[in-house]
Coordinates of C-alpha atoms in Angstrom, one line a residue:
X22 CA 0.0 0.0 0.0
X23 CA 1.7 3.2 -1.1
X24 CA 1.5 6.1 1.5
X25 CA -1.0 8.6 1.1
X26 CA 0.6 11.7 -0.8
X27 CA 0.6 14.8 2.3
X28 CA 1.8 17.1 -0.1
X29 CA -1.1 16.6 -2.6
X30 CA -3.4 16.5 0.4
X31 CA -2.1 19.6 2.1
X32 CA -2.3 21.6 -1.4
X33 CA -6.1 20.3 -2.1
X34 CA -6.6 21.3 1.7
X35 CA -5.3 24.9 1.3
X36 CA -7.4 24.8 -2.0
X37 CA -10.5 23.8 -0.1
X38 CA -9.7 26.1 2.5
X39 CA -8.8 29.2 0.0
X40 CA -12.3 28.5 -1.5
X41 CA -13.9 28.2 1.5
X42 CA -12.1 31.4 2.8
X43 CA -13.5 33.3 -1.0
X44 CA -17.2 31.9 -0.1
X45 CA -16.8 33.5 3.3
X46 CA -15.9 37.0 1.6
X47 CA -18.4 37.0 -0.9
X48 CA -21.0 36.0 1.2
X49 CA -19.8 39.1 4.0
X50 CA -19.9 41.2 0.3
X51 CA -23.4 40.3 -0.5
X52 CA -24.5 40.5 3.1
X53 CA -23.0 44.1 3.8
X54 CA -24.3 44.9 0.1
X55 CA -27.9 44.0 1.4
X56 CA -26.8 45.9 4.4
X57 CA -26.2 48.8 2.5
X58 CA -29.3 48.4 0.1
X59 CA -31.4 48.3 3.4
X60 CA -29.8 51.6 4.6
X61 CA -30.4 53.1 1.0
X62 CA -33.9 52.5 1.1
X63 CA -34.7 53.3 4.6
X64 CA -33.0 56.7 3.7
X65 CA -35.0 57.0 0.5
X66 CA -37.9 56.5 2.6
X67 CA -37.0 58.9 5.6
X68 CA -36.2 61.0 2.5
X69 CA -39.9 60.4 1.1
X70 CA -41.1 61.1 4.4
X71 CA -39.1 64.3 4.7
X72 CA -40.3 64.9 1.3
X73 CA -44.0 64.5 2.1
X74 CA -43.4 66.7 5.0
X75 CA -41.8 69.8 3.4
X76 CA -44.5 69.4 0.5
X77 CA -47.6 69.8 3.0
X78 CA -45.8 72.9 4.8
X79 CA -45.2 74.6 1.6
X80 CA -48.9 73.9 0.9
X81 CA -50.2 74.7 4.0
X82 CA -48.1 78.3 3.6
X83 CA -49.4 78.7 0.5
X84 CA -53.1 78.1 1.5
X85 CA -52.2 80.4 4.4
X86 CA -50.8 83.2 2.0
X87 CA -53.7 83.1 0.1
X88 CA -56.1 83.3 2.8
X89 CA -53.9 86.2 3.9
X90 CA -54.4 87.7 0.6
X91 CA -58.3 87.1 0.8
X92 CA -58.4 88.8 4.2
X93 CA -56.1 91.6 3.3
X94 CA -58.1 92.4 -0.4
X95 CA -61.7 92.1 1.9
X96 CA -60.3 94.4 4.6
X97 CA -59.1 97.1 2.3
X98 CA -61.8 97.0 0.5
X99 CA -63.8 97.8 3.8
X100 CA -61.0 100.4 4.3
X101 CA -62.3 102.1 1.1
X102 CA -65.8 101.8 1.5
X103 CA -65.5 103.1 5.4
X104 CA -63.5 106.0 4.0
X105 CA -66.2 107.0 1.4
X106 CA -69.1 106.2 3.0
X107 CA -67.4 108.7 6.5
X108 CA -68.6 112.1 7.0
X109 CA -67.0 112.4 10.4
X110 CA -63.2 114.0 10.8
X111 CA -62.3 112.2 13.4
X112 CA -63.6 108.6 12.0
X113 CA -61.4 109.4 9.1
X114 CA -58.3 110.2 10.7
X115 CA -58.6 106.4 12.6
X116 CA -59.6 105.1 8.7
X117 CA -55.8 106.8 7.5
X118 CA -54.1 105.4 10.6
X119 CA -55.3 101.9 9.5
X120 CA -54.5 102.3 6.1
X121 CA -50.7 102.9 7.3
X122 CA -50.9 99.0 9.0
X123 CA -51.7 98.0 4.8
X124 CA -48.9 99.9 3.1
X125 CA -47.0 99.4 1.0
X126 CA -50.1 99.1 -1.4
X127 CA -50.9 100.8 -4.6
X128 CA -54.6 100.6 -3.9
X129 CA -54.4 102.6 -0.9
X130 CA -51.8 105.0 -2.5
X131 CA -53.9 106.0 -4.7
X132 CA -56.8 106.6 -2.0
X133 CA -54.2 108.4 0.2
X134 CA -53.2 110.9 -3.3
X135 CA -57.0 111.6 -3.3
X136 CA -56.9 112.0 0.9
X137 CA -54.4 114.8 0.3
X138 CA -55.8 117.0 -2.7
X139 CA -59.8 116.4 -1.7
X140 CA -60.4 115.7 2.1
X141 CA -61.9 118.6 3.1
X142 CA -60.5 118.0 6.9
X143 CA -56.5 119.1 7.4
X144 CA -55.6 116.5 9.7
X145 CA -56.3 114.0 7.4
X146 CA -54.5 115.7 4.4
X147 CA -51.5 116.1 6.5
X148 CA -51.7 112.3 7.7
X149 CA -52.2 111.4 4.1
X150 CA -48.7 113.6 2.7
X151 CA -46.8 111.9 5.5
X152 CA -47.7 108.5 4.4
X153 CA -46.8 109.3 0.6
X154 CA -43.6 110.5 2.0
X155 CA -42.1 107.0 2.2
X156 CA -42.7 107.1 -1.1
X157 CA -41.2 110.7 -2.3
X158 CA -38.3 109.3 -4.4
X159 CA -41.2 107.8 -7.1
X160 CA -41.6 110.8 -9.9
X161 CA -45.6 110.7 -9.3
X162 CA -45.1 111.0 -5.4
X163 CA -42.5 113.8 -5.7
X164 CA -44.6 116.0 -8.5
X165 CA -47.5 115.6 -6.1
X166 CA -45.6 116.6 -2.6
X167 CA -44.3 119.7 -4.3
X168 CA -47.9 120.3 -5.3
X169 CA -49.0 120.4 -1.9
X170 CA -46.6 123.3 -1.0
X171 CA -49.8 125.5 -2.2
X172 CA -52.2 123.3 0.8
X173 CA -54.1 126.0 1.6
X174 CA -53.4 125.0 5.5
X175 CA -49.8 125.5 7.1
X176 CA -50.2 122.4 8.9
X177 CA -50.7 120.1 5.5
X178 CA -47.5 122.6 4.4
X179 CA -45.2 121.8 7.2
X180 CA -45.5 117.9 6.8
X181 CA -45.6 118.3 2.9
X182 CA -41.7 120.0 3.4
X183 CA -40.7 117.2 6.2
X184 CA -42.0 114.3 3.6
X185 CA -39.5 116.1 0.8
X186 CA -36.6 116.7 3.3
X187 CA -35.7 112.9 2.8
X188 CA -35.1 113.9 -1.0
X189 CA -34.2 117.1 -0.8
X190 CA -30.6 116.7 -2.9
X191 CA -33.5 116.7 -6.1
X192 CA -32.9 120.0 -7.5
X193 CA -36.6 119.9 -8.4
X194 CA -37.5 119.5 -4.6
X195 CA -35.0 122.2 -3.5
X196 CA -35.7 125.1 -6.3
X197 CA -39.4 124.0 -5.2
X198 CA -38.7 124.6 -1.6
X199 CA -36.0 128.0 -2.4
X200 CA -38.7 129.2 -4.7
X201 CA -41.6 128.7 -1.8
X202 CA -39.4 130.3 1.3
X203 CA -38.7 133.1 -0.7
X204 CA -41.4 134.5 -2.5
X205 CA -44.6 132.5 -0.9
X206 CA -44.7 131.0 2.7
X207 CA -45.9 133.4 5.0
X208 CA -46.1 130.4 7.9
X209 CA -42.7 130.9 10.5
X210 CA -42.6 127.2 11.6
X211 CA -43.0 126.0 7.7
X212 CA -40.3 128.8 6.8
X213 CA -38.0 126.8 9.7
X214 CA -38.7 123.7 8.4
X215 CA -37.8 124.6 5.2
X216 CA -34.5 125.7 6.4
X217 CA -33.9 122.6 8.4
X218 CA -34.4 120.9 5.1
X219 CA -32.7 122.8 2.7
X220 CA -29.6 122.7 5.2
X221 CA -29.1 119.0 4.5
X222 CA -27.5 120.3 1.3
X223 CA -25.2 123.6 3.0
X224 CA -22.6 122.5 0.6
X225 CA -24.6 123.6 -2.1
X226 CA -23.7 127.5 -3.0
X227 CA -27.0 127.9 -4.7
X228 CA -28.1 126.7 -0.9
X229 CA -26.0 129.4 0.5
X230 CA -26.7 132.5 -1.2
X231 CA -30.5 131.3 -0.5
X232 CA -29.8 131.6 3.0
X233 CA -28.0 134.7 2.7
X234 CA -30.4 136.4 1.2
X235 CA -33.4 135.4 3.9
X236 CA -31.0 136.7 6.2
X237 CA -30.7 140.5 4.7
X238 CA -34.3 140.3 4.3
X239 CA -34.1 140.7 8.5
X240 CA -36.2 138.0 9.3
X241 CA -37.4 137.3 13.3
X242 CA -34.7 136.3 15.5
X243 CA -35.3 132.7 15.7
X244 CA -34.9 132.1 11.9
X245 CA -32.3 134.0 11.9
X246 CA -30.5 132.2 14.4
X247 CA -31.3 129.4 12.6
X248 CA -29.7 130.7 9.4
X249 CA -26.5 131.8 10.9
X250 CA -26.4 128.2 12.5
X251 CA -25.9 126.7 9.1
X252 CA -24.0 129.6 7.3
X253 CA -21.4 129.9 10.1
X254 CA -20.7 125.9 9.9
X255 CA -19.3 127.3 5.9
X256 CA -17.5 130.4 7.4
X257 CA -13.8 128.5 6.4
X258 CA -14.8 129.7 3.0
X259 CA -13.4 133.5 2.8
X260 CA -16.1 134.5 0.1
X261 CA -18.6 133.5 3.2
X262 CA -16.6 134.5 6.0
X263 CA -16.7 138.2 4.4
X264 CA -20.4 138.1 3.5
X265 CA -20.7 137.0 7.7
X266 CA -18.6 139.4 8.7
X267 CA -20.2 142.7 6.7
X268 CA -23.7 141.1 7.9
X269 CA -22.1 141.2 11.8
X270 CA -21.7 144.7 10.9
X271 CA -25.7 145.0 11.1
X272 CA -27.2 142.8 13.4
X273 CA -28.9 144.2 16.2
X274 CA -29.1 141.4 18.8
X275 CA -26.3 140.8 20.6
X276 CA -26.7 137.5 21.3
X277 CA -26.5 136.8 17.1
X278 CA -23.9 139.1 17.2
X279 CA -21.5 137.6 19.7
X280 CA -22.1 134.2 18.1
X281 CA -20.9 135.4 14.6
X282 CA -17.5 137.1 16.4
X283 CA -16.9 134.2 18.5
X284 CA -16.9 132.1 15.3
X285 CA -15.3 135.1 12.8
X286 CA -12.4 135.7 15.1
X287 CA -10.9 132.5 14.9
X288 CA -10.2 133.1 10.9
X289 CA -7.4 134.9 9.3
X290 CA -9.2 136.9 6.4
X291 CA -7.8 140.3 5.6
X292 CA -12.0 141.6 4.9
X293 CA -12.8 139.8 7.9
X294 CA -10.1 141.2 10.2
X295 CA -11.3 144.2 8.8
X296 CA -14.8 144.2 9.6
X297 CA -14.1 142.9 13.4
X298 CA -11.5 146.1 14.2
X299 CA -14.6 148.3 12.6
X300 CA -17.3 146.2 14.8
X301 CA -15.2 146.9 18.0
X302 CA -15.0 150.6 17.6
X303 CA -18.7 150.8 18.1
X304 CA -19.4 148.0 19.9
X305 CA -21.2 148.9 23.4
X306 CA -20.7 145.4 24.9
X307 CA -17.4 144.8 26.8
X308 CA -18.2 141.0 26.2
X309 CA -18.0 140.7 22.8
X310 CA -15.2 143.8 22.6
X311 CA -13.5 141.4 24.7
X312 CA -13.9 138.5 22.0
X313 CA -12.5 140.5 19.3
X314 CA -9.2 141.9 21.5
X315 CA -8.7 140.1 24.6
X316 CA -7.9 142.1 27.6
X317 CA -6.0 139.5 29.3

């Protein structure tokens, strides 16, 4: 009997067991496969689910937005109706407050543009101009607040200038405003709005002789305070330090007065200089004397 061959046995044994070991590793490949195929589509379904989700939100927002939009097109609606259908002042104020809760809306712009040229009542053509302010850089809106400088109330005036101060660099709104203070508003407070808004744009020379010419016309003393405030804040400029100083020359409150010295004599102009030694030979107040040449 001839031995049994080991070294063929051992080979078909490592054969055996090299299959074996391949069958191991491809079943471990098809199980994590499967694994992974399970974890796919459990995320595809989470996904779905997620999906689903998101999908009834949007159209539960949607059917929310458009009952919004119902509610908001029935409520103006009543807005407009209430407003028409109001005799009272008073009720139609409240209506204009409520329209503000609605804006921006071109429906109710175009109520509040009749409000401010047909509403008999000047509270509520003022409230109505203020609204349209927020809207003064729009051509229409603009053309329509420089209309209403002619309101025939000062009140619907003085918020007509504070809804254009917010555009007053538009040299239509400030030759609108230059043209008004000048020739046609007899209100003070509208004239001192006016300046307030025109000042936004002090840089402006046409801005400047505008304010110096108010201020020869010897206006009261509060605007022309006000004036001087803004002109002095330009006095670095020698053509306007001279203009200041030959004014100083004229102004009869001393308070004004002192303010322009303590400002003029801080500036080396030759006219300016000039005007201060003549302004101390006939000044009566030791104060301001004492501003232009210190005693000690």
């Amino acid at each position: 009997m001839t031995s049994p061959n080991l070294d063929s046995e051992e080979e078909e044994i490592e054969i055996l067991i090299e299959e074996l070991e391949d069958d191991s590793d491809d079943f471990f490949k098809s199980t994590d496969h499967k694994k992974q195929d399970l974890d796919i589509k459990e995320t595809n379904i989470s996904d779905s689910y997620e999906t689903i989700e998101l999908v009834e939100t949007q159209s539960e927002e949607i059917q929310e937005d458009e009952i919004l939009k119902i509610t908001s097109s029935q409520e103006i609606e009543e807005i407009i109706f209430d407003y028409n259908t109001t005799s009272k002042n008073k009720d139609r104020t409240k209506i204009i407050d409520k329209i503000a809760t609605f804006l921006p809306n071109n429906v109710l712009e175009e109520l509040l543009k009749e409000i401010a040229f047909q509403d008999s009542y000047t509270l509520c053509r003022a409230k109505a101009v203020s609204l349209l302010g927020d809207k003064a850089d729009t051509p229409e809106i603009k053309r329509l607040l420089i209309q209403k400088l002619d309101d025939s109330s000062p009140k619907v005036r003085l918020w007509t200038v504070w809804s254009l101060r917010t555009i007053v660099y538009d040299p239509e709104v400030y030759e609108a405003l230059i043209k008004k203070i000048k020739y046609f508003e007899k209100s003070k407070r509208v004239n001192l709005w006016i300046i307030r808004s025109l000042s936004d744009q002090i840089d402006d020379k046409t801005i400047q002789d505008t304010f110096i010419h108010l201020l020869k016309q010897k206006p009261d003393n509060e605007t022309r305070k006000l004036l001087l405030f803004y002109l002095l804040q330009k006095s670095n400029d020698e053509d306007m330090a001279t203009e200041l100083s030959f004014y100083m020359l004229k102004e009869v409150n001393r308070e004004i007065r002192k303010e322009i010295v303590k400002k003029l004599v801080l500036l080396d102009f030759e006219d300016v200089r000039y005007s201060l030694e003549k302004l101390y030979k006939k000044e009566r107040d030791e104060e301001i004397k004492d501003l232009i040449y210190p005693t000690s």
